[in-house]
PDB file of C-alpha atoms in Angstrom:
ATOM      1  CA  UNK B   1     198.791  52.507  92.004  1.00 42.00           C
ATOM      2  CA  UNK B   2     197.850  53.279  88.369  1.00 54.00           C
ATOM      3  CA  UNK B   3     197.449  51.416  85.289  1.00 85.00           C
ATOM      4  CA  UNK B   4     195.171  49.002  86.847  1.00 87.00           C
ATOM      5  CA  UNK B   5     191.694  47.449  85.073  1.00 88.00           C
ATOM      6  CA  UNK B   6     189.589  45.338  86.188  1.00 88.00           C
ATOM      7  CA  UNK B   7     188.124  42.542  83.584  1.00 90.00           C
ATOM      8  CA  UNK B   8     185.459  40.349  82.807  1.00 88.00           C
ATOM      9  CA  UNK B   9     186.713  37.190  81.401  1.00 86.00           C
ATOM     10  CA  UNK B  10     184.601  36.148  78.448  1.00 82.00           C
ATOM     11  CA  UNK B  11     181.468  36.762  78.580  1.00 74.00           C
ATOM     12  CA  UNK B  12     180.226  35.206  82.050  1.00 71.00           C
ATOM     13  CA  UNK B  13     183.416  34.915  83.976  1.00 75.00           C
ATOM     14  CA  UNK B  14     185.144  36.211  86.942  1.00 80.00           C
ATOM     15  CA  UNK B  15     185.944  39.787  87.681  1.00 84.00           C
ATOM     16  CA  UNK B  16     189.674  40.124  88.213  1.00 85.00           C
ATOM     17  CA  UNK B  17     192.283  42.946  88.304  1.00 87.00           C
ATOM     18  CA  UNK B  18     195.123  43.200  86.139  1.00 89.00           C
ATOM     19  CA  UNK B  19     197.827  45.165  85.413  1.00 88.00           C
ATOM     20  CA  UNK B  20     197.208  47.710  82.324  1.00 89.00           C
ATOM     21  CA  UNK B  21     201.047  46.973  81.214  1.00 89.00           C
ATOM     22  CA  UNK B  22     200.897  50.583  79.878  1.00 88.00           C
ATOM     23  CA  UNK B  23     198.240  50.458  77.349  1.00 90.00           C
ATOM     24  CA  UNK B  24     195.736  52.869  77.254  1.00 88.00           C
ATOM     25  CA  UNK B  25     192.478  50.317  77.403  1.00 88.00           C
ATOM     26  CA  UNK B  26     189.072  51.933  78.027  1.00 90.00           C
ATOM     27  CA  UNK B  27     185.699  50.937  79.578  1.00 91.00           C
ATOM     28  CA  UNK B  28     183.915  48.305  76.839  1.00 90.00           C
ATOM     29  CA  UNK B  29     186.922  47.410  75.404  1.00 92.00           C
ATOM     30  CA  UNK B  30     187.952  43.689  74.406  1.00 93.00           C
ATOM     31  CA  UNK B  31     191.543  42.895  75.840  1.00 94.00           C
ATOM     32  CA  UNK B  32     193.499  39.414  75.238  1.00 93.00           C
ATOM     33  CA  UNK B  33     195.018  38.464  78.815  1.00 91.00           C
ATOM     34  CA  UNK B  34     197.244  35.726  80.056  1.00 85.00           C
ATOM     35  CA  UNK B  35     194.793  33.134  81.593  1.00 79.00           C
ATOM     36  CA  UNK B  36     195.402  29.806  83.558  1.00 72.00           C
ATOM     37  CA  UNK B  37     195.447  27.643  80.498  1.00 66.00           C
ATOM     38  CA  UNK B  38     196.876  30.190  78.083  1.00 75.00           C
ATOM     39  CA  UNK B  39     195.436  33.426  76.164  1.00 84.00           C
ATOM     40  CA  UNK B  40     192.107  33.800  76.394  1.00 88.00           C
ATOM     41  CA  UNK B  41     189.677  37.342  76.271  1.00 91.00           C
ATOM     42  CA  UNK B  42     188.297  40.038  78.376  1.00 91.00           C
ATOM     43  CA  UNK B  43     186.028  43.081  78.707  1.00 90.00           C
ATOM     44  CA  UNK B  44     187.360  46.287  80.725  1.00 92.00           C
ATOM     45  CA  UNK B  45     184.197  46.820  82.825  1.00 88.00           C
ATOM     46  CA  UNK B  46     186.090  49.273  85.243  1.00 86.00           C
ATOM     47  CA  UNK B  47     189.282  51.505  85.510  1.00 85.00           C
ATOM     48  CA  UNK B  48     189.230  51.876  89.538  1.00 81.00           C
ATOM     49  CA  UNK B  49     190.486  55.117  90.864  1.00 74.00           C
ATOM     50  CA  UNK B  50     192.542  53.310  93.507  1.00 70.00           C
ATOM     51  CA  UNK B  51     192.755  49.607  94.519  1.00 70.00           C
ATOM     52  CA  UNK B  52     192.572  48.604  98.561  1.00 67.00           C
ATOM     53  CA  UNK B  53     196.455  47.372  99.149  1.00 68.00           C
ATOM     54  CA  UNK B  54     195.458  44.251 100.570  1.00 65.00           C
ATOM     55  CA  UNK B  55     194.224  43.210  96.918  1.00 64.00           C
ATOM     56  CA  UNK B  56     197.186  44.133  95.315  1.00 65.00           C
ATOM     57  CA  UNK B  57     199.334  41.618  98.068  1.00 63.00           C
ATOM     58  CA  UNK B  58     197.349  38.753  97.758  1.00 66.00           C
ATOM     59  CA  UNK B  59     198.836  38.063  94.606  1.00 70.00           C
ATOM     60  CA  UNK B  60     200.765  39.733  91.885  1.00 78.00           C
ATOM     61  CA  UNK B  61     198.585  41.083  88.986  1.00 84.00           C
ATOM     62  CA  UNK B  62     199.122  39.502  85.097  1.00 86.00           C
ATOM     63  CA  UNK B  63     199.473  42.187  82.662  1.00 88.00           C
ATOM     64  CA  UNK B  64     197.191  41.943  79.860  1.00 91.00           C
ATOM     65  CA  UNK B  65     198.786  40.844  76.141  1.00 92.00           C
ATOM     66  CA  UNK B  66     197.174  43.083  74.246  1.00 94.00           C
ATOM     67  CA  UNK B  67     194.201  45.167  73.420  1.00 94.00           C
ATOM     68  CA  UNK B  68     192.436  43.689  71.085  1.00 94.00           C
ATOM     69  CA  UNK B  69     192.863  43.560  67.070  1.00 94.00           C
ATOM     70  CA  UNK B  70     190.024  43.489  64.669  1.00 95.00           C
ATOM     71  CA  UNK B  71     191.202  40.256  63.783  1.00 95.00           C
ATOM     72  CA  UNK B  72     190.900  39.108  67.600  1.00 94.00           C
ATOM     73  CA  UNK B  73     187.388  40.499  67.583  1.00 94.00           C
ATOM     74  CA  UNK B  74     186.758  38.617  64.285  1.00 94.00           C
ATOM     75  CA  UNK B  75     188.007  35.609  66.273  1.00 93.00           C
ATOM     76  CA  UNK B  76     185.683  35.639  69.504  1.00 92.00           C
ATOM     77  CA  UNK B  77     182.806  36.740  67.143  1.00 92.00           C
ATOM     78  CA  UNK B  78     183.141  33.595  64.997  1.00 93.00           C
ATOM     79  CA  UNK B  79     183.531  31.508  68.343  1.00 91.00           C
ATOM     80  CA  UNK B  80     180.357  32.576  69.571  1.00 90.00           C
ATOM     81  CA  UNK B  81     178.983  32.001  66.329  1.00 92.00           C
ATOM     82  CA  UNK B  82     180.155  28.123  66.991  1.00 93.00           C
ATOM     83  CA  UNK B  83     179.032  27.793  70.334  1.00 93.00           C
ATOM     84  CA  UNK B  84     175.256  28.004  69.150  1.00 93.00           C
ATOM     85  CA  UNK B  85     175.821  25.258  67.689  1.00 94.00           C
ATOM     86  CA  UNK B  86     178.038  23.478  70.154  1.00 96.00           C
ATOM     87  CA  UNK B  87     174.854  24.176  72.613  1.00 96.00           C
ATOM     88  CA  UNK B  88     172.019  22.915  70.867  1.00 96.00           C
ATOM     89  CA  UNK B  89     174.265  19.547  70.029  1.00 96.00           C
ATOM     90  CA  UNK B  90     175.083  18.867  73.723  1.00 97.00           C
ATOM     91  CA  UNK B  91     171.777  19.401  74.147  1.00 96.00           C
ATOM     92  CA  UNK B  92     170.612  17.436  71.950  1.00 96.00           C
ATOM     93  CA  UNK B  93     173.962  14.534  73.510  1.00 96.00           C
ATOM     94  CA  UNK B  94     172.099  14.831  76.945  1.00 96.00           C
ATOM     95  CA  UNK B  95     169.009  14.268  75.673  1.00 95.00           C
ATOM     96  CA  UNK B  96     169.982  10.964  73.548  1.00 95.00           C
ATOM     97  CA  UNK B  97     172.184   9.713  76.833  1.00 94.00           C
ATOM     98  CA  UNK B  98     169.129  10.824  79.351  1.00 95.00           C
ATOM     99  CA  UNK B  99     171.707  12.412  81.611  1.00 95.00           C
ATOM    100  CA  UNK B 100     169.771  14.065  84.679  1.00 94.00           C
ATOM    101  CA  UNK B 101     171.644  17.590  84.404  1.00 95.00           C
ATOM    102  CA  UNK B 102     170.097  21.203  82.480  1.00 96.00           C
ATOM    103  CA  UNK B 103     172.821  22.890  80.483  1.00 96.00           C
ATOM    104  CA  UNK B 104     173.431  26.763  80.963  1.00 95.00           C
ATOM    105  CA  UNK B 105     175.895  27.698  78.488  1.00 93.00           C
ATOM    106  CA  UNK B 106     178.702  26.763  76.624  1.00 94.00           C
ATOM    107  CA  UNK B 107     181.687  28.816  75.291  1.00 91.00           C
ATOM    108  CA  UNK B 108     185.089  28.206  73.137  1.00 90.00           C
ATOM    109  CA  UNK B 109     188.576  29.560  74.631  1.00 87.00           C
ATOM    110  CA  UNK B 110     190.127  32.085  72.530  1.00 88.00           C
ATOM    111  CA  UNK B 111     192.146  30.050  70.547  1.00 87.00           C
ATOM    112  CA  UNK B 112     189.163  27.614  70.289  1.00 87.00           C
ATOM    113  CA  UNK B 113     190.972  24.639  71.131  1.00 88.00           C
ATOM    114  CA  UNK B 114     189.031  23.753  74.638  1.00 90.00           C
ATOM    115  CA  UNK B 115     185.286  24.012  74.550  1.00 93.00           C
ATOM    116  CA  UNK B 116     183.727  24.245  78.025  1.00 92.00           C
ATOM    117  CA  UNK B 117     180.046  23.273  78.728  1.00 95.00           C
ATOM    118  CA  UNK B 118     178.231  24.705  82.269  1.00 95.00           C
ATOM    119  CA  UNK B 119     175.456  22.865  83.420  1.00 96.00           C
ATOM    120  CA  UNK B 120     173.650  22.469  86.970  1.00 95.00           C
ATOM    121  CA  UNK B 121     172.455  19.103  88.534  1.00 94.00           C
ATOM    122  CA  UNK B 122     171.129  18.289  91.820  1.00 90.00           C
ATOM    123  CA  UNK B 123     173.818  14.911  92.085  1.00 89.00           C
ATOM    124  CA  UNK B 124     176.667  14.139  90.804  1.00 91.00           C
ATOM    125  CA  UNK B 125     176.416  13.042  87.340  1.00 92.00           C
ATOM    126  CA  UNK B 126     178.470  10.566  85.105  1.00 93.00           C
ATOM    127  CA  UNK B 127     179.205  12.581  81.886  1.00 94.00           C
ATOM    128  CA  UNK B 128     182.152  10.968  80.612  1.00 94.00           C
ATOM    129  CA  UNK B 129     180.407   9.135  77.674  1.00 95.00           C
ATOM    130  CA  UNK B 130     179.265  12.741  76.499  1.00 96.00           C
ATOM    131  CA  UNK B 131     182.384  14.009  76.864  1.00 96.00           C
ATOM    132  CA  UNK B 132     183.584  11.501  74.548  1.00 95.00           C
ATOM    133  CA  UNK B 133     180.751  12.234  72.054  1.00 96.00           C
ATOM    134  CA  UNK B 134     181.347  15.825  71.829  1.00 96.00           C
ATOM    135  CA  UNK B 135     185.230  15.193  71.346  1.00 96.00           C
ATOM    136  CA  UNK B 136     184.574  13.443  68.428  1.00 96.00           C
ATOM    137  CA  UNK B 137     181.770  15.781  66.956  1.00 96.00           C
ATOM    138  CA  UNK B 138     183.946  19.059  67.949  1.00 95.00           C
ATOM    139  CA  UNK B 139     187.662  17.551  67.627  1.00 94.00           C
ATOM    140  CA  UNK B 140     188.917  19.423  70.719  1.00 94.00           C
ATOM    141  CA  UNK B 141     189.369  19.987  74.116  1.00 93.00           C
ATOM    142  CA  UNK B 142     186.111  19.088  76.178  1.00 96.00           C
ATOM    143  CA  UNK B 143     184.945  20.278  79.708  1.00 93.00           C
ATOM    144  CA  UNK B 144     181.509  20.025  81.733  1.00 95.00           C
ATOM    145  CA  UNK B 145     181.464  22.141  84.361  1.00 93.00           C
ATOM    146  CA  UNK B 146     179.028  21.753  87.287  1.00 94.00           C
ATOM    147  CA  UNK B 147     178.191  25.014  88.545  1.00 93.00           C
ATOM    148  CA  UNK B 148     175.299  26.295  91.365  1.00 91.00           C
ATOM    149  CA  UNK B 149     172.203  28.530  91.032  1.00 92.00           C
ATOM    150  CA  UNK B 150     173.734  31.838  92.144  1.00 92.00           C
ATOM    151  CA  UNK B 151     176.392  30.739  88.811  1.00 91.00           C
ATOM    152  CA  UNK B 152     173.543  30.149  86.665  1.00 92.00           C
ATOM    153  CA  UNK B 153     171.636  33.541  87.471  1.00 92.00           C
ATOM    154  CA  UNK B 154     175.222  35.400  87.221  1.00 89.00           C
ATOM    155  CA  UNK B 155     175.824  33.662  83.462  1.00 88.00           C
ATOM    156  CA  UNK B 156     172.091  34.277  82.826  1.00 88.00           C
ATOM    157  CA  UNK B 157     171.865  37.756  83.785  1.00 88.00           C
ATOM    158  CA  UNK B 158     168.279  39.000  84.472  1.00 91.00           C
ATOM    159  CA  UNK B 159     166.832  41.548  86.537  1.00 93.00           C
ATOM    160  CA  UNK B 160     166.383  41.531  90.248  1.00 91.00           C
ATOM    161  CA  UNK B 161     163.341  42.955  92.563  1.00 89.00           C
ATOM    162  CA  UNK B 162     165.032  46.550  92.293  1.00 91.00           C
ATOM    163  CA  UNK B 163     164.192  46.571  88.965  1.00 92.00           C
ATOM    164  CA  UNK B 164     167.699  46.737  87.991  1.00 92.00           C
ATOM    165  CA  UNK B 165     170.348  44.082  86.173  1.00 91.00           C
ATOM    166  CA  UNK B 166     171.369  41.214  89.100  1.00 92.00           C
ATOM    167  CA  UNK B 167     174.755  42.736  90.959  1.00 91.00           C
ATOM    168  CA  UNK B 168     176.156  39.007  90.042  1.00 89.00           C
ATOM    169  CA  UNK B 169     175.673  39.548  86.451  1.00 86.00           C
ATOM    170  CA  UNK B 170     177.006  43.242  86.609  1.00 82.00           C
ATOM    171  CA  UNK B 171     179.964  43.950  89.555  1.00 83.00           C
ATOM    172  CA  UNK B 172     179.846  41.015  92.043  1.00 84.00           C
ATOM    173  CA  UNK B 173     183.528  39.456  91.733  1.00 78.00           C
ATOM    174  CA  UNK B 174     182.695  37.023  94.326  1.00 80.00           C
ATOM    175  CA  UNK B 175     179.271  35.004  96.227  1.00 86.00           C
ATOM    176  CA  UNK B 176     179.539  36.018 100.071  1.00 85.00           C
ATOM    177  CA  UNK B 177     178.084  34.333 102.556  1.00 90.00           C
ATOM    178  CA  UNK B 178     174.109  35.710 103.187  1.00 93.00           C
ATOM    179  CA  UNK B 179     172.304  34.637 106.071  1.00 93.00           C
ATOM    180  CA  UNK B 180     168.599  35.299 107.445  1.00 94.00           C
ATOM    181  CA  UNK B 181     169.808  37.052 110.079  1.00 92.00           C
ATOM    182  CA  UNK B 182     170.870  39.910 107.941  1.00 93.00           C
ATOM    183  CA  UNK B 183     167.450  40.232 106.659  1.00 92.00           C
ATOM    184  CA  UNK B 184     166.256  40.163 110.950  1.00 89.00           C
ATOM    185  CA  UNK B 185     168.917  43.243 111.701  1.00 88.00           C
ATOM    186  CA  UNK B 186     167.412  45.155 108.897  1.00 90.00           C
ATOM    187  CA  UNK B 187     163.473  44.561 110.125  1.00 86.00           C
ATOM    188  CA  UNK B 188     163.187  43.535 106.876  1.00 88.00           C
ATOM    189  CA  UNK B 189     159.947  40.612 106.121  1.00 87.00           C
ATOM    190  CA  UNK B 190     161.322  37.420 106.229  1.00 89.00           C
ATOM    191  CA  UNK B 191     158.713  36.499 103.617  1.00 92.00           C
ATOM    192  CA  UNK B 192     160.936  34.225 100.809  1.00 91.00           C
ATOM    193  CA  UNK B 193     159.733  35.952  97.748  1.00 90.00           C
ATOM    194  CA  UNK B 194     160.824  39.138  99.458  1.00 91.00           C
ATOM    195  CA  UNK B 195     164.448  38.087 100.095  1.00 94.00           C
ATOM    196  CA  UNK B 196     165.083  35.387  97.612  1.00 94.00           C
ATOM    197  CA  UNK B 197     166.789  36.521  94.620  1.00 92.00           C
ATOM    198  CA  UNK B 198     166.063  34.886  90.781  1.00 92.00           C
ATOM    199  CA  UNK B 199     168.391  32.133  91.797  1.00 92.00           C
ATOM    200  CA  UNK B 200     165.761  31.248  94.969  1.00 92.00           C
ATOM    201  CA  UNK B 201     168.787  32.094  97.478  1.00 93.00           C
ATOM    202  CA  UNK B 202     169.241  34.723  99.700  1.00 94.00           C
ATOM    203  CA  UNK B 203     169.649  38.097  97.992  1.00 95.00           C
ATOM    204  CA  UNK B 204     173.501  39.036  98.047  1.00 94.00           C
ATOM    205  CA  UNK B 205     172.366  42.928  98.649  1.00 93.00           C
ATOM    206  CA  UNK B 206     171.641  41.720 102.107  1.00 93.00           C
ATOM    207  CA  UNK B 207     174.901  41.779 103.032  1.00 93.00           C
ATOM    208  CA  UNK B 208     175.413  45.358 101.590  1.00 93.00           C
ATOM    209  CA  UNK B 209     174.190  47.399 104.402  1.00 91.00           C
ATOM    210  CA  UNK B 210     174.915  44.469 107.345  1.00 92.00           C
ATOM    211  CA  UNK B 211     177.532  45.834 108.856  1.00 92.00           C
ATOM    212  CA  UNK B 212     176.029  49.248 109.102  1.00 92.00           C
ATOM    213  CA  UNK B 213     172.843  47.854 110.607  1.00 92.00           C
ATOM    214  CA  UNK B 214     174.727  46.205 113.211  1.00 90.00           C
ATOM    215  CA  UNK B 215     176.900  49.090 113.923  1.00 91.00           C
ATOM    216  CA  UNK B 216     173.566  50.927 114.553  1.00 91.00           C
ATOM    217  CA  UNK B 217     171.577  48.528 116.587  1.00 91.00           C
ATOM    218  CA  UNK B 218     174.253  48.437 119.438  1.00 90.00           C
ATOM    219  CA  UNK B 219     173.060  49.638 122.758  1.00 88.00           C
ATOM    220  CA  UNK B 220     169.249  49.208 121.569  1.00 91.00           C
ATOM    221  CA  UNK B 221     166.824  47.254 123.273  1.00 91.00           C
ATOM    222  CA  UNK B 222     165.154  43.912 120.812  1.00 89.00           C
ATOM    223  CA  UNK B 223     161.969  43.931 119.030  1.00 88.00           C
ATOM    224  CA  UNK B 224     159.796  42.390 122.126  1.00 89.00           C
ATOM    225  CA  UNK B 225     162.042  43.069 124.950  1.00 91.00           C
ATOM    226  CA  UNK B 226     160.302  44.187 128.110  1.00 92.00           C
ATOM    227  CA  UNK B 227     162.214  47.876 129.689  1.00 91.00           C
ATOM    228  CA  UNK B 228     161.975  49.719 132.474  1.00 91.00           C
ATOM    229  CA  UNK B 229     161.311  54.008 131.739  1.00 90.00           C
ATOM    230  CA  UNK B 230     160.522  56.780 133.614  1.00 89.00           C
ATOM    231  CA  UNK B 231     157.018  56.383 132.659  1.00 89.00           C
ATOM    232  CA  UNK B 232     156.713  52.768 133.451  1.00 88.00           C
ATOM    233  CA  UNK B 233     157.368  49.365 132.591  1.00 90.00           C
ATOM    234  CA  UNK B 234     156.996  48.377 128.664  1.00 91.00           C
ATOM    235  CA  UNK B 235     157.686  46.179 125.464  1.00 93.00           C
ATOM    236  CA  UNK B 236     159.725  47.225 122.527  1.00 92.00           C
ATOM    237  CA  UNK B 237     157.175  46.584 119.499  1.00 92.00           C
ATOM    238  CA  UNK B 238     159.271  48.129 116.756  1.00 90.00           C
ATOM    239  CA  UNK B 239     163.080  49.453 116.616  1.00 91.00           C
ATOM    240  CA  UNK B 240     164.190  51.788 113.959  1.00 91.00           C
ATOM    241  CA  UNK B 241     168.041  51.107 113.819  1.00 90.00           C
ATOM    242  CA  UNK B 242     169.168  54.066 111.215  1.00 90.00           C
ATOM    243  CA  UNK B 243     167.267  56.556 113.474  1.00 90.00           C
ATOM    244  CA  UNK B 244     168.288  54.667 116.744  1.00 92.00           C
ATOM    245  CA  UNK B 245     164.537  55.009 118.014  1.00 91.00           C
ATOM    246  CA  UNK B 246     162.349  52.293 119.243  1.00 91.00           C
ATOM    247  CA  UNK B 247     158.676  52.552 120.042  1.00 93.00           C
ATOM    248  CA  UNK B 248     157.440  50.948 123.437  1.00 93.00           C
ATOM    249  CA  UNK B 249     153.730  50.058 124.348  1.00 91.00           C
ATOM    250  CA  UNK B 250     153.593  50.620 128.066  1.00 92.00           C
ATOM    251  CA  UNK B 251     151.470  48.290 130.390  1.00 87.00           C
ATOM    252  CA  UNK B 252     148.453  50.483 130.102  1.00 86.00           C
ATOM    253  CA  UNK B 253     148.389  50.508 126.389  1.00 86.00           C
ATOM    254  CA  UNK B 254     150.137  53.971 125.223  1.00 90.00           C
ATOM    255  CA  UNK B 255     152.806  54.263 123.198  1.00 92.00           C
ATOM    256  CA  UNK B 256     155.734  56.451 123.371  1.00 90.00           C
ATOM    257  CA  UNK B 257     158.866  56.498 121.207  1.00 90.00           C
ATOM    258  CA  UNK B 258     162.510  56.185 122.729  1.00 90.00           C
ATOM    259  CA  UNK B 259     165.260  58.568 121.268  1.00 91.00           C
ATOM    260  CA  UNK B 260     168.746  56.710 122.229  1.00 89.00           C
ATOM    261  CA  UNK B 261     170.956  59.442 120.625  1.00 83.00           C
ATOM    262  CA  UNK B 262     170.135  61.561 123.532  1.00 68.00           C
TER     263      UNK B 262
END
């Protein structure tokens, strides 16, 4: 299927597909889309060669509005201008009400007549006395939203352990599920700093190469089984999964290596 983008909305939002609606929109540029709660902006990040099928059934794409005008792009530059502000006086709000939450970011809609704050909190916290003080400072539409660490790296962008720009911040449309076992099948060290990503969970490029590693790994004997070979009894005290080999220290101390694609 052609004529499909996929978006970023504002600056820190989700990654969603949507339907070109004929215009020629390119990589970088700014796009105005129908959103839940009316117009809002986007980025085209990517122009996908071909979409899986089973994304394109789960729900029928919106077609974006328009590519942007100069005067759009005047428009979201002068909201960002505003939302310094907007930041350092919530700030400021949840330091005078000594409200137990750290803000992230804050951001205007496109139209500017909502003005959403992100923050993170370990409880649940009681904000609707700030909410009324920014409403009257800002004279519109006010929402916190509570959001978790691996939303606070992706709005925060940064760089991982690769060296390169966190997949959250960059192409991740989604948080997965990542478990230590992933980091187990891959014989990777189950050291924390090793595995933890800026946000102090699991890195989501554990899951990348899972699947594979399990795929792999069937038929092989486990890192500290005991086996029975030709040349004797032994233990398994490594297993290389991507060249299906394992290394075995028999009972009298030698080691020999296993080939199981013979």
């Amino acid at each position: 299927m052609h004529g499909i983008i996929e978006v970023r909305i504002r600056e820190s939002g989700n990654i969603v597909l949507y339907d070109a609606n004929n215009l020629e929109a390119k990589i970088g540029d700014y796009v105005i889309i129908d959103a839940e709660r009316g117009q809002d902006y986007a980025q085209v990040i990517c122009i996908p060669e071909a979409v899986p099928e089973e994304e394109l059934v789960k729900k029928p794409l919106k077609k974006i509005v328009r590519i942007a005008t100069p005067e759009d792009i005047n428009q979201i530059n002068e909201n960002k201008k505003r939302t310094k502000d907007a930041f350092q006086m919530c700030l400021k709000k949840i330091q005078e009400r000594k409200l137990d939450m750290k803000l992230i970011d804050a951001e205007y809609s496109f139209d500017g007549t909502k003005l959403i704050f992100y923050f993170t909190s370990e409880g649940r916290v009681d904000f609707r006395e700030l909410v009324k003080d920014l409403a009257h400072i800002f004279k519109v539409r006010i929402e916190l939203k509570q959001i978790g660490v691996r939303d606070e790296a992706r709005m925060l962008g940064g760089f991982g352990h690769c060296g390169r720009p966190l997949c959250c911040a960059s192409f991740l449309k989604g948080f997965d599920a990542v478990t230590i076992r992933m980091a187990k099948e891959q014989n990777l060290s189950l050291n924390p700093t090793k595995i933890s990503g800026v946000c102090g969970r699991l890195m989501c490029c554990l899951s990348y190469e899972y699947e594979n590693y399990k795929k792999y790994l069937k038929g092989l004997p486990r890192e500290g089984e005991k086996i029975n070979l030709p040349e004797g009894k032994g233990k398994v005290i490594s297993v290389n999964a991507l060249k299906r080999k394992v290394l075995v220290e028999l009972e009298e101390g030698k080691h020999i290596e296993v080939d199981y694609n013979k």
